[in-house]
Coordinates of C-alpha atoms and ligand atoms in Angstrom, one line a residue:
X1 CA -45.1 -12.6 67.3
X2 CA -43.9 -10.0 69.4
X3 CA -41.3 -7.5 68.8
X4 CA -39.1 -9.5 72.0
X5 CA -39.7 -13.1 71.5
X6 CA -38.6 -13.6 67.7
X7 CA -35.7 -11.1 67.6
X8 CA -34.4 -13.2 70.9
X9 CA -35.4 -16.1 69.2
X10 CA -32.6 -15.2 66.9
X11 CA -29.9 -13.8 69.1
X12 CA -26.6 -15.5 68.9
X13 CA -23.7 -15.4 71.0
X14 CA -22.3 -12.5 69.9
X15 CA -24.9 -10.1 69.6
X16 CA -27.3 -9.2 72.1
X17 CA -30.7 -8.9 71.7
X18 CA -32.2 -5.3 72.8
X19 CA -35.6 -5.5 74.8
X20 CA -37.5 -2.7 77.0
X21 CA -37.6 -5.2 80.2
X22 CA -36.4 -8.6 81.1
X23 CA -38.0 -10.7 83.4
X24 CA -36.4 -13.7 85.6
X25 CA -38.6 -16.4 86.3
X26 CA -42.2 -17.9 85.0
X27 CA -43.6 -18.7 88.1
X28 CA -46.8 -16.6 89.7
X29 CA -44.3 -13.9 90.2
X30 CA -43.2 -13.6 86.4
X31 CA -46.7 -14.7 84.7
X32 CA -48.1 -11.2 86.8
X33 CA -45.2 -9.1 85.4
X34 CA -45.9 -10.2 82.1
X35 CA -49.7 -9.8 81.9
X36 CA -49.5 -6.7 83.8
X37 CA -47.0 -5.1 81.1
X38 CA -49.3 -6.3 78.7
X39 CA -52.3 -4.7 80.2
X40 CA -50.5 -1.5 80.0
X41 CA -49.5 -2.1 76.1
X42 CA -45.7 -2.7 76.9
X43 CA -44.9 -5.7 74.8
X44 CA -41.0 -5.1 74.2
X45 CA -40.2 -7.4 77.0
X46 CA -38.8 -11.4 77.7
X47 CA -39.7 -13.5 80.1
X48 CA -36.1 -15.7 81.2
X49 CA -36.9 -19.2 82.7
X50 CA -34.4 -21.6 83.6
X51 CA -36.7 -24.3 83.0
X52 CA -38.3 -26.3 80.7
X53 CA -41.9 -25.2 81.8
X54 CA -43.5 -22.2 83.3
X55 CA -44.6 -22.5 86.7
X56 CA -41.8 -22.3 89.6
X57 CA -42.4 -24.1 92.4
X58 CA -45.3 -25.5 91.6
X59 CA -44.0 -26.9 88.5
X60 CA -41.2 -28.2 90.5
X61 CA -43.1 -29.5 94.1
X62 CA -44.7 -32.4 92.4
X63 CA -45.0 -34.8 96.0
X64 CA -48.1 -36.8 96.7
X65 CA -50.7 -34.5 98.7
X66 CA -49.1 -31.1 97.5
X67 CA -51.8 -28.5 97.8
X68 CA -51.3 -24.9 99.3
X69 CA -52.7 -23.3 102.0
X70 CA -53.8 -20.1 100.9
X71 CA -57.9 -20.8 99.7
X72 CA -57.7 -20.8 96.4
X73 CA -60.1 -17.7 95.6
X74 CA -57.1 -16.0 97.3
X75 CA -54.0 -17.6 96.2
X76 CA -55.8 -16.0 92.3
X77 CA -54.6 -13.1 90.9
X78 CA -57.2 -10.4 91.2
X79 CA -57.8 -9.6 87.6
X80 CA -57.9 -13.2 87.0
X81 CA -60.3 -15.0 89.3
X82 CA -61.6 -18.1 88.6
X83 CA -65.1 -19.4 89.5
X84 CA -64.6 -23.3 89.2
X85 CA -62.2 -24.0 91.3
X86 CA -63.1 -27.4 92.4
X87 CA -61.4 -27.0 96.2
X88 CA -60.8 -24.5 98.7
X89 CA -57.7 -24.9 99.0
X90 CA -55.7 -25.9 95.5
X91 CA -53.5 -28.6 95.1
X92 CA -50.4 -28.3 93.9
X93 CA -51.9 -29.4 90.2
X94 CA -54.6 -27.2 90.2
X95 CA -52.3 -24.3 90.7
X96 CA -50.1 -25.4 88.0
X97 CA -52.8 -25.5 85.4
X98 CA -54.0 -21.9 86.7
X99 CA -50.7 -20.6 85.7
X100 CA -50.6 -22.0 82.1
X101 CA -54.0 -21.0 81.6
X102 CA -52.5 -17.4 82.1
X103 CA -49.8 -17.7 79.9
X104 CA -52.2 -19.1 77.4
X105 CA -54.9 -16.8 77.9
X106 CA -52.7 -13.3 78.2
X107 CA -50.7 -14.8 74.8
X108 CA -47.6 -14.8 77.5
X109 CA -46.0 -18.0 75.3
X110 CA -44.2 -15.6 72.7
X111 CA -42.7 -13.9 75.0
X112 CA -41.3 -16.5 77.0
X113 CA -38.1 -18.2 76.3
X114 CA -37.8 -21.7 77.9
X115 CA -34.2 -23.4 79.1
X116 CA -32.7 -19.8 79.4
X117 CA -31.1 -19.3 82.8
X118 CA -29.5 -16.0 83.5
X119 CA -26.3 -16.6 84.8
X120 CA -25.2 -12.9 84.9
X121 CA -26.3 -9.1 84.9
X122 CA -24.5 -6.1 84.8
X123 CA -25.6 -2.6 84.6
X124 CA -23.4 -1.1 82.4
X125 CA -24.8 2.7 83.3
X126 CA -27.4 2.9 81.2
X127 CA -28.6 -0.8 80.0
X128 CA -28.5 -4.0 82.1
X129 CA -25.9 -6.7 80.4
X130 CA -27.6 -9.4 80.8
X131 CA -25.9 -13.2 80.0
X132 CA -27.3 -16.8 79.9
X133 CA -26.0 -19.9 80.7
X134 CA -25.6 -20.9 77.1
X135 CA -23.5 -17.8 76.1
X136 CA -26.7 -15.9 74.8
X137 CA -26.9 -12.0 75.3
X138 CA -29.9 -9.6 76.2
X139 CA -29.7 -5.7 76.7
X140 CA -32.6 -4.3 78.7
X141 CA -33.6 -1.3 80.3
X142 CA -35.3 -3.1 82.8
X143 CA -34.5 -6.0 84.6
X144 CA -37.0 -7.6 87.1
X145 CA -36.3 -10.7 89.4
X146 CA -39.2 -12.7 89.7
X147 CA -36.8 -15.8 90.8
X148 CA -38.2 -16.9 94.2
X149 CA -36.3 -17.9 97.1
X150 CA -37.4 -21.8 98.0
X151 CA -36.0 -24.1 95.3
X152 CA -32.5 -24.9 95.9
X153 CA -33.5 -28.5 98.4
X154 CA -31.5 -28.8 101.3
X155 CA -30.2 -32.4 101.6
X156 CA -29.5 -33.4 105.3
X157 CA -25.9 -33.2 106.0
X158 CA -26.1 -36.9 107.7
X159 CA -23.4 -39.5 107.9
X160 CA -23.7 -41.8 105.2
X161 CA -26.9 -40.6 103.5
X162 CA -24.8 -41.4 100.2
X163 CA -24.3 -45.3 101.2
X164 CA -28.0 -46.1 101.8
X165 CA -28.8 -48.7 99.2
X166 CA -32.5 -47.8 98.5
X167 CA -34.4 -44.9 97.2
X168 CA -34.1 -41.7 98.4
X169 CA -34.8 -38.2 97.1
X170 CA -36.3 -35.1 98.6
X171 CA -39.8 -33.8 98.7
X172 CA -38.9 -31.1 96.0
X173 CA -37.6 -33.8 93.3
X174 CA -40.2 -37.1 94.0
X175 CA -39.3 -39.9 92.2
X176 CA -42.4 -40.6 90.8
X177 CA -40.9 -43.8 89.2
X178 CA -40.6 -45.3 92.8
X179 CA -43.6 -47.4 94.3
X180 CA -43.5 -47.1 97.8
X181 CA -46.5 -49.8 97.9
X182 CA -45.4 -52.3 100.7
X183 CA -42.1 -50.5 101.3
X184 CA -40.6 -49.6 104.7
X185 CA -40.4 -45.5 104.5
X186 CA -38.3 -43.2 106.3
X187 CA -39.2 -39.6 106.4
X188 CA -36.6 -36.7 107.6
X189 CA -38.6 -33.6 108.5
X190 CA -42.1 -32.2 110.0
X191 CA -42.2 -29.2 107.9
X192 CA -45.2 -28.2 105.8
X193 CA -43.8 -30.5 103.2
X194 CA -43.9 -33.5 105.4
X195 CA -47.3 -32.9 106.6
X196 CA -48.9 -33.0 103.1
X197 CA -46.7 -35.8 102.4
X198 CA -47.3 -38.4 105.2
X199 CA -51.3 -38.2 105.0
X200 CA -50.7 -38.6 101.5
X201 CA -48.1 -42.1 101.3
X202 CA -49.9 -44.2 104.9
X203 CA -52.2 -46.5 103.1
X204 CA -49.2 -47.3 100.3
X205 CA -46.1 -48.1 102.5
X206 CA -45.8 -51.5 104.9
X207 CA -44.1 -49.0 107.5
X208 CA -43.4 -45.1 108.1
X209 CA -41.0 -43.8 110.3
X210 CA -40.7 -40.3 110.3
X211 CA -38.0 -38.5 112.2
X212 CA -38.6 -35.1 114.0
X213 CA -36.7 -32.9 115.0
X214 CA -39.0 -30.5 116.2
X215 CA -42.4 -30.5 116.0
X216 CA -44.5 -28.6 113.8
X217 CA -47.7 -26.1 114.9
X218 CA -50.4 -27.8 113.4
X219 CA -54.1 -26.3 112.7
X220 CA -57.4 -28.2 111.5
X221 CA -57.2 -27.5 108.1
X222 CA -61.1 -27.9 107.0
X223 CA -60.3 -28.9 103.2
X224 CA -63.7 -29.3 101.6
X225 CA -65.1 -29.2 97.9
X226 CA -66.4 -26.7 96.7
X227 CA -70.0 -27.7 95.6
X228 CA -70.9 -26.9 91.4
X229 CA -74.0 -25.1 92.5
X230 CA -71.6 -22.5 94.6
X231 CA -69.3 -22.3 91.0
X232 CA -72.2 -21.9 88.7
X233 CA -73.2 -19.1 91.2
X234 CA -69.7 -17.2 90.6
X235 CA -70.3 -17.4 87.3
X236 CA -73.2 -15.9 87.0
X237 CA -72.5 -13.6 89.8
X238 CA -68.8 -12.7 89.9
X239 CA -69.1 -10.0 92.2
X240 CA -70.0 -12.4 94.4
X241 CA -66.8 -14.2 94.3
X242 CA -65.4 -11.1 94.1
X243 CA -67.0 -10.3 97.6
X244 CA -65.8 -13.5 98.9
X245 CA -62.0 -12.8 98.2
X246 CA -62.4 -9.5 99.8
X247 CA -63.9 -11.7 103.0
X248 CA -60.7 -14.3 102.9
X249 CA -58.2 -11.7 101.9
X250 CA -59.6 -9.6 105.4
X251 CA -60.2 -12.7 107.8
X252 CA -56.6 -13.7 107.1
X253 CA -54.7 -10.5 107.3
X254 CA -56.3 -9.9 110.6
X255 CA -56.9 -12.8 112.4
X256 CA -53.2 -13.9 110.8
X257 CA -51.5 -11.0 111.9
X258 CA -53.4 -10.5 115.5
X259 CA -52.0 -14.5 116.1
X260 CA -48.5 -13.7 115.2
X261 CA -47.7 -11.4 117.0
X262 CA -45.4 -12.0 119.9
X263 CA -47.2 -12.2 123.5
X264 CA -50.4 -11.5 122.2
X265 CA -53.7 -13.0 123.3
X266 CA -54.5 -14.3 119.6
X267 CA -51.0 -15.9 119.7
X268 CA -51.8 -18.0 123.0
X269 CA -54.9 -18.4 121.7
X270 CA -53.7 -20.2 118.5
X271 CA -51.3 -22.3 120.7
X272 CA -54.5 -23.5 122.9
X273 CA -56.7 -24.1 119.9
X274 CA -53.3 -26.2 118.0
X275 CA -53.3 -28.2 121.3
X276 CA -56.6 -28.9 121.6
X277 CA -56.9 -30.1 118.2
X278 CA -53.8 -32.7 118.8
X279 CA -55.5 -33.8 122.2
X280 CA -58.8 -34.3 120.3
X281 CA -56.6 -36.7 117.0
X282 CA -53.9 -38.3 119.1
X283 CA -55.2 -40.1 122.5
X284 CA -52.1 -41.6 123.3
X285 CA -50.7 -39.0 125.8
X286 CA -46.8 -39.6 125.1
X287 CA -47.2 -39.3 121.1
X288 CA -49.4 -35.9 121.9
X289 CA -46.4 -35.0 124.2
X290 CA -43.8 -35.6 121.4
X291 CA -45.9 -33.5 118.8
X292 CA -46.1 -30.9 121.6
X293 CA -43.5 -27.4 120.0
X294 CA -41.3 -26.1 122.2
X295 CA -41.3 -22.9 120.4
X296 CA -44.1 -19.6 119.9
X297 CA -46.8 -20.2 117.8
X298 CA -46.0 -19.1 114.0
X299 CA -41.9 -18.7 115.0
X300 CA -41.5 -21.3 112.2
X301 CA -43.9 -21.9 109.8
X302 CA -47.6 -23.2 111.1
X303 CA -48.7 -25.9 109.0
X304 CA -52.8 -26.7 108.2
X305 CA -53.7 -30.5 107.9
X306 CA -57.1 -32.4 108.8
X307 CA -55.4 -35.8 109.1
X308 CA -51.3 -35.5 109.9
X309 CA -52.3 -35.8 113.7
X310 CA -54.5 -38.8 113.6
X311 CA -51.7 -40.4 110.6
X312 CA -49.7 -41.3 113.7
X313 CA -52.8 -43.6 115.2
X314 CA -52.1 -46.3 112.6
X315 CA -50.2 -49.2 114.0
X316 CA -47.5 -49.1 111.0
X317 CA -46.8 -45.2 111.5
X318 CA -44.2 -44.1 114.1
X319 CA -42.8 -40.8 115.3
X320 CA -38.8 -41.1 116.0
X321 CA -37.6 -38.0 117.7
X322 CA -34.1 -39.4 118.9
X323 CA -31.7 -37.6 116.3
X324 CA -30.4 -39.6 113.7
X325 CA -26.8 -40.0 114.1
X326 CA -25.8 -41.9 110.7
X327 CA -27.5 -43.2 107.6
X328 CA -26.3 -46.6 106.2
X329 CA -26.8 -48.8 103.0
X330 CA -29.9 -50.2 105.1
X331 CA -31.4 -47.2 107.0
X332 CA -31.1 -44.6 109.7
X333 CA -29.7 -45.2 113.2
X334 CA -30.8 -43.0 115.6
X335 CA -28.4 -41.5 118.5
X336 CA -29.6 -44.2 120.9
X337 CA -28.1 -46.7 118.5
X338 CA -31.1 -47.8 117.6
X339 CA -31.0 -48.6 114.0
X340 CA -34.4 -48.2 111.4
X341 CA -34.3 -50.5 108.4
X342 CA -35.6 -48.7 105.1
X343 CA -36.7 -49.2 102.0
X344 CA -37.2 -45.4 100.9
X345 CA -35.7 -42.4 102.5
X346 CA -38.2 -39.2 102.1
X347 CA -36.1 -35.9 102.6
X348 CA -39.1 -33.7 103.4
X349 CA -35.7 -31.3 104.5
X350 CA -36.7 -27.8 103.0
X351 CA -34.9 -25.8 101.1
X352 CA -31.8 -23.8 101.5
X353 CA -33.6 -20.1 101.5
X354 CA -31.3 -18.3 98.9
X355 CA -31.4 -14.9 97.6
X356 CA -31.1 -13.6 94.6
X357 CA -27.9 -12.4 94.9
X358 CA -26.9 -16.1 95.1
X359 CA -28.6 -16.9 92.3
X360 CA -27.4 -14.6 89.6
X361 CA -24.1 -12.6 89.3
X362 CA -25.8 -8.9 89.5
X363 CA -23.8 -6.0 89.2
X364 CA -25.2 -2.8 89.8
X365 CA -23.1 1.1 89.9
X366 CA -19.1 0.4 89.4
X367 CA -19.7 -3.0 88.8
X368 CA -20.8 -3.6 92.5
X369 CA -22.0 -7.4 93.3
X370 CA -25.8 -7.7 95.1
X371 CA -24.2 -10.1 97.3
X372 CA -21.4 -7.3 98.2
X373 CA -24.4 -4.6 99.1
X374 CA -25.7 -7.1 100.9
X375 CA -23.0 -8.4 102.9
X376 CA -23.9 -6.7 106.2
X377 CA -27.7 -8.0 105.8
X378 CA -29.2 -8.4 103.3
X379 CA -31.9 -5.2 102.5
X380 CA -33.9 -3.2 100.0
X381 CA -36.0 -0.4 99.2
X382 CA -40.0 -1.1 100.0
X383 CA -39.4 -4.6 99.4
X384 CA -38.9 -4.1 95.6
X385 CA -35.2 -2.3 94.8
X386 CA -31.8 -1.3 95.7
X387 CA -29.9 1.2 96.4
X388 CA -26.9 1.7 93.2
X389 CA -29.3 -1.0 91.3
X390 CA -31.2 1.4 88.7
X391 CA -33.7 0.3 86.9
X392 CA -34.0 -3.1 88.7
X393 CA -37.3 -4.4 90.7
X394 CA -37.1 -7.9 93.0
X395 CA -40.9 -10.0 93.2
X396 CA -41.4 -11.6 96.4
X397 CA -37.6 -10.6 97.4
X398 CA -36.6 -9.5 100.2
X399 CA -39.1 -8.8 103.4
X400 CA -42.1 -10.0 101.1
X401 CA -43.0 -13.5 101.8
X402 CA -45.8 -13.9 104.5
X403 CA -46.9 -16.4 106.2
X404 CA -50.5 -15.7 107.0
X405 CA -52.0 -14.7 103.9
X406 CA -51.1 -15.1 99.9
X407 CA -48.4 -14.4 98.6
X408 CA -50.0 -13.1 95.3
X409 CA -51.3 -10.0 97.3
X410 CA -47.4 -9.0 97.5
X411 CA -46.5 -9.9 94.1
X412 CA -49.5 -8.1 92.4
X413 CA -48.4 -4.6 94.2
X414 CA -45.2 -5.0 93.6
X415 CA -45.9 -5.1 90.2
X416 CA -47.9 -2.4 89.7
X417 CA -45.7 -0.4 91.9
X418 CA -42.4 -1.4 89.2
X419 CA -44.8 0.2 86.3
X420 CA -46.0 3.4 88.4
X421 CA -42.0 3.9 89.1
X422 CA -41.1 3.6 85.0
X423 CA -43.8 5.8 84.2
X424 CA -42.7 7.9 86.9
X425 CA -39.1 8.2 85.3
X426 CA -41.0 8.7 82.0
X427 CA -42.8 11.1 83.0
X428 CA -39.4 13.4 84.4
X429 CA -37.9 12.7 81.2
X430 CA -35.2 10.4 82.6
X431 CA -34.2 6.7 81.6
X432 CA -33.5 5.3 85.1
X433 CA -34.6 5.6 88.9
X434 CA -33.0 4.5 92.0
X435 CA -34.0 4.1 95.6
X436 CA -31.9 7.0 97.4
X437 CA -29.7 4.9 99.7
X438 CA -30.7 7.2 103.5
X439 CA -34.2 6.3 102.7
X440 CA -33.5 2.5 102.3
X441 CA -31.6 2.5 105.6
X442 CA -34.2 4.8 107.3
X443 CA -37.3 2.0 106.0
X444 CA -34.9 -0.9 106.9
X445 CA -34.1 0.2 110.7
X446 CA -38.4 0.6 110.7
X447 CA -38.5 -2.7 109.5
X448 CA -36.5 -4.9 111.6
X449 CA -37.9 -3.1 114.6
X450 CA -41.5 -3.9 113.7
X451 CA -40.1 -7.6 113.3
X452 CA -38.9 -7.4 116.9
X453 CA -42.9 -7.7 117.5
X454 CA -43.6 -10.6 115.7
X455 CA -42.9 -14.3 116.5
X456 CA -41.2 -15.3 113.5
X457 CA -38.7 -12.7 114.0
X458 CA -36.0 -15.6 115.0
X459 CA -34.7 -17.5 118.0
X460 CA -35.9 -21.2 116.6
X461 CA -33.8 -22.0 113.7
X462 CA -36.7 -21.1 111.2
X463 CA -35.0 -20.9 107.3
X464 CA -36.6 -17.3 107.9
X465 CA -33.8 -15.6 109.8
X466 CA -30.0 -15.9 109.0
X467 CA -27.1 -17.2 111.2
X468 CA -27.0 -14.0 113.1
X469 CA -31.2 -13.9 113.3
X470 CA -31.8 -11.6 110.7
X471 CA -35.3 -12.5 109.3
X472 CA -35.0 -10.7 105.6
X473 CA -37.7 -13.1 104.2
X474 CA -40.9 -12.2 105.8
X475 CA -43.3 -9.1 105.8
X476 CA -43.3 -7.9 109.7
X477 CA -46.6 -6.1 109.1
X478 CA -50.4 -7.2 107.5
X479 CA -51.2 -7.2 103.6
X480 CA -53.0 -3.9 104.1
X481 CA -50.2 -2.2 104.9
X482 CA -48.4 -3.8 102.4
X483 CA -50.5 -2.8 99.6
X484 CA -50.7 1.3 101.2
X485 CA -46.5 1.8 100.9
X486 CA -46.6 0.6 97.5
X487 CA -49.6 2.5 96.5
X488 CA -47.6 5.3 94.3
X489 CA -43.8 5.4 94.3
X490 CA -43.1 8.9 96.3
X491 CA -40.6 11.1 93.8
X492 CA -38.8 12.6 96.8
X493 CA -37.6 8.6 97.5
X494 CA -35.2 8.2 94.3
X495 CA -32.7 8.9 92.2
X496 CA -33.5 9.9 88.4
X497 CA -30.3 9.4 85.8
Ligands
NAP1 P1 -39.1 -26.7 106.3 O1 -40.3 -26.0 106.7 O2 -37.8 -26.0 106.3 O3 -39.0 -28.0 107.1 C1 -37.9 -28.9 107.0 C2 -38.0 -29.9 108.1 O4 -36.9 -30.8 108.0 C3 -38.0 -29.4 109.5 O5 -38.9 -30.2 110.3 C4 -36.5 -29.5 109.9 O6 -36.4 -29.6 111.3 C5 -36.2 -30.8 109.3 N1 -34.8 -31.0 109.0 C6 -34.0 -30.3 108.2 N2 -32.8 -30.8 108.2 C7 -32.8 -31.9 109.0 C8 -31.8 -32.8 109.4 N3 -30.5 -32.7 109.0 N4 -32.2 -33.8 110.3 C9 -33.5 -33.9 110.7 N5 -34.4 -33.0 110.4 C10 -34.1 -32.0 109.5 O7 -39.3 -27.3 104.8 P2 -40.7 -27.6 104.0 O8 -41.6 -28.4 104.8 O9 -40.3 -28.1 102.7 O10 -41.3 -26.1 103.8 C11 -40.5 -25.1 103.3 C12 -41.4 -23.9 103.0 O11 -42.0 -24.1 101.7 C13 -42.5 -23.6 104.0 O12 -42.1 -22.9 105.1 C14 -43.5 -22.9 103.1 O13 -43.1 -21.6 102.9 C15 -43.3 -23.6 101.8 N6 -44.3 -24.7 101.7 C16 -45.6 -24.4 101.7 C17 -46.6 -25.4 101.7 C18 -48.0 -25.1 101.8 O14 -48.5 -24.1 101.3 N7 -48.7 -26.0 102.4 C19 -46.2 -26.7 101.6 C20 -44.8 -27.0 101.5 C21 -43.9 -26.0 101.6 P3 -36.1 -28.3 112.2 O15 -37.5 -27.6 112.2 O16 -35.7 -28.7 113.5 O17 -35.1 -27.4 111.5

């Protein structure tokens, strides 16, 4: 057992266990931190998850028809690709069992300690503090944040949701208990959630009703199998898989970033081709008008889907898109006054998009609360650090999230970009490193003007931009570029201590 897992194993309350790095998080973001340190013989190091299971959200997003829309010889860590998988684009499921199959196969188990949420951090000028829930204490050197942004759900703040009578949960915590065979379902929300989730329910309910607020950008999705002759070919050739993930990792950055661009002829293109796909599933002209966004192409989330459109067809599926105006014991009444008797209540709702700082207490310099740096906006250093934070590296935090390719392009340069920064401290003969707060400022004014460009960059009421249309979630510029800043940390950039 390693040198981390079975001193922390034996930590008590009083005194805290001493590792080289601690980790936040098991999900993809974590699982590459570990086997990455382990690649590079650094084993002194704990992996803190909250849970009872590795995995993040897709050990928590368990609803029918869950599946992600990265293909799945992308949404695969480089060093790890995997000829068999059976679809091209992975179910929720499949991604699941990819991630345990890294912690088995890396030997990440020992190193991870299960039901341990960090509750606080503080870097006390040399080591981070770090505290758990249960009173349990860690000292590290390092600490890195691998704690994701989408899992706290947002229930809808409706009249009355509390009185209704029947079942009701959201996408993110499925009752998988609750038949919904022959019951009158209500869903709230035409995000990507809902869209894998309706497809997935029609033939089991007696009724759906699903209530819109606005409608979502939908694309054919083309899900296919992918045939056993073209796996046994990948494993006898892997370059040729190999090839192939260059190909999808390309098509996407491009053709993603040309169409989300604001005012660009790829993004009016992607509105026509969205349009003409809901003209070609839904023939009734006031449904298409209904499904119709009001709203840029890729400003909120697009969503892929080969049958949400033509769900609506069926004579026991209907679209509301009067605002509900109160939930009772029985169902939803709409603001017409109309009221919608329920069996089920689906909140396909999303999720309240919080940062880290929200998450954990984390004290930096002087004591100095994330959420206090962050209070004018919330900011780092290339995606990964922060200013008066030494020694402390965010995954898919702020700026890093996109939406037209996979996110484990991001989280595997951030990665290596955390160990080339420790080595680089190493290697000046120092303990710590900091971004240098001008530069951080500087990069973050470059930033948010590059967003200015891109449709997402707010003016919808996407979960990607704050109250006062900040968008510190996604990545204003392609993967390539990406990948280029965090090629090699640049010495001139930080602080040493
Ligand atoms: P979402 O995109 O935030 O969608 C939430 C939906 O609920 C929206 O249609 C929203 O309407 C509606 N809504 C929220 N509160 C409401 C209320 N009080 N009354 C009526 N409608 C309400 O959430 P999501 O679908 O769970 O997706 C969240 C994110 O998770 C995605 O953006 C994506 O990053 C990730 N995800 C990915 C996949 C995938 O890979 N396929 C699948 C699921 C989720 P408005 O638009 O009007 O606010």
């Amino acid at each position: 057992m390693d040198q981390a897992s079975s001193s922390a194993q034996t930590s008590s309350a009083t005194s805290p266990v001493r590792v080289r790095i601690a980790i936040m998080g098991s999900g993809l973001s974590g699982i590459c931190a570990a086997i990455r340190l382990r690649k590079k013989q650094i084993t002194d190091f704990i992996v803190l998850e909250k849970a009872s299971g590795v995995g993040g959200t897709w050990r928590d997003n368990s609803y029918p028809g869950i599946a992600c829309d990265v293909p799945a010889h992308l949404y695969s860590f480089s060093f790890e690709l995997k000829p068999d998988w059976p679809h091209f684009y992975p179910s929720g499921r499949e991604i699941h069992d990819y991630c345990q199959m890294c912690v088995d196969k890396y030997h990440l188990a020992s190193h991870i300690q299960l039901n341990a949420q960090v509750e606080s951090a503080e870097f006390d000028g040399r080591y981070w503090q770090i505290r758990l829930t249960d009173g349990r204490r860690i000292e590290a050197s390092v600490l890195i944040s691998g704690l994701g942004g989408l899992h706290s759900p947002k229930h809808p703040d409706i009249e009355g949701l509390e009185s209704f009578a029947g079942d009701r949960f959201h996408t993110a915590e499925w009752n998988h208990n609750c038949s919904l065979e022959g019951k009158r379902v209500g869903i709230i929300g035409t995000g990507a959630s809902s869209v894998q989730v309706l497809p997935a329910i029609a033939d089991q309910a007696s009724s759906i009703k699903v209530f819109q607020r606005s409608a979502a950008w939908v694309f054919p999705r083309i899900a296919h199998k992918i045939p056993e002759s073209r796996q046994a070919l990948y494993r006898r050739h892997p370059w040729l898989m190999r090839l192939n993930r260059w190909r999808l990792w390309l098509r996407l950055d491009i053709l993603g970033m040309l169409s989300l661009r604001r005012d660009s002829r790829m993004n009016r293109r992607s509105a026509r081709l969205s349009l003409g796909y809901l003209e070609r599933k839904v023939k009734d002209p006031e449904l298409r008008k209904k499904l119709t966004p009001d709203y840029e192409v890729g400003c909120k989330r697009r969503c892929i889907s080969d049958d949400y459109f033509s769900t609506f067809n069926q004579p026991h599926v209907e679209l509301i898109t009067d605002a509900i105006s109160s939930v009772d014991k029985d169902g939803i009444r709409d603001e017409t006054g109309q009221h919608h008797s329920l069996d089920v209540i689906i909140e396909a709702t999303g999720f309240h998009p919080i940062s880290i700082a929200d998450q954990v207490a984390i004290r930096g310099r002087e004591g100095k609360p994330l959420s206090q740096a962050w209070a004018d906006g919330i900011k780092s250093f290339r995606t990964v650090m922060v200013p008066n934070f030494p020694n402390f590296f965010m995954l898919l935090g702020p700026n890093s999230i996109t939406g037209h390719t996979s996110a484990l392009i991001m989280i595997e340069s951030q990665v290596d970009y955390m160990i080339k920064c420790l080595m680089l401290a190493e290697r000046e003969g120092y303990n710590c490193l900091e971004p240098k707060a001008d530069f951080t400022d500087g990069y973050n004014e470059r930033l948010q003007k590059d967003m200015k460009r891109m449709t997402f960059d707010g003016g919808c009421g996407a979960w990607y931009t704050t109250d006062r249309n900040h968008n510190f979630t996604l990545w204003p510029r392609s993967a390539m570029l990406f990948v280029l800043e965090l090629f090699a940390p640049n010495r001139s950039e930080f602080l040493f201590s």
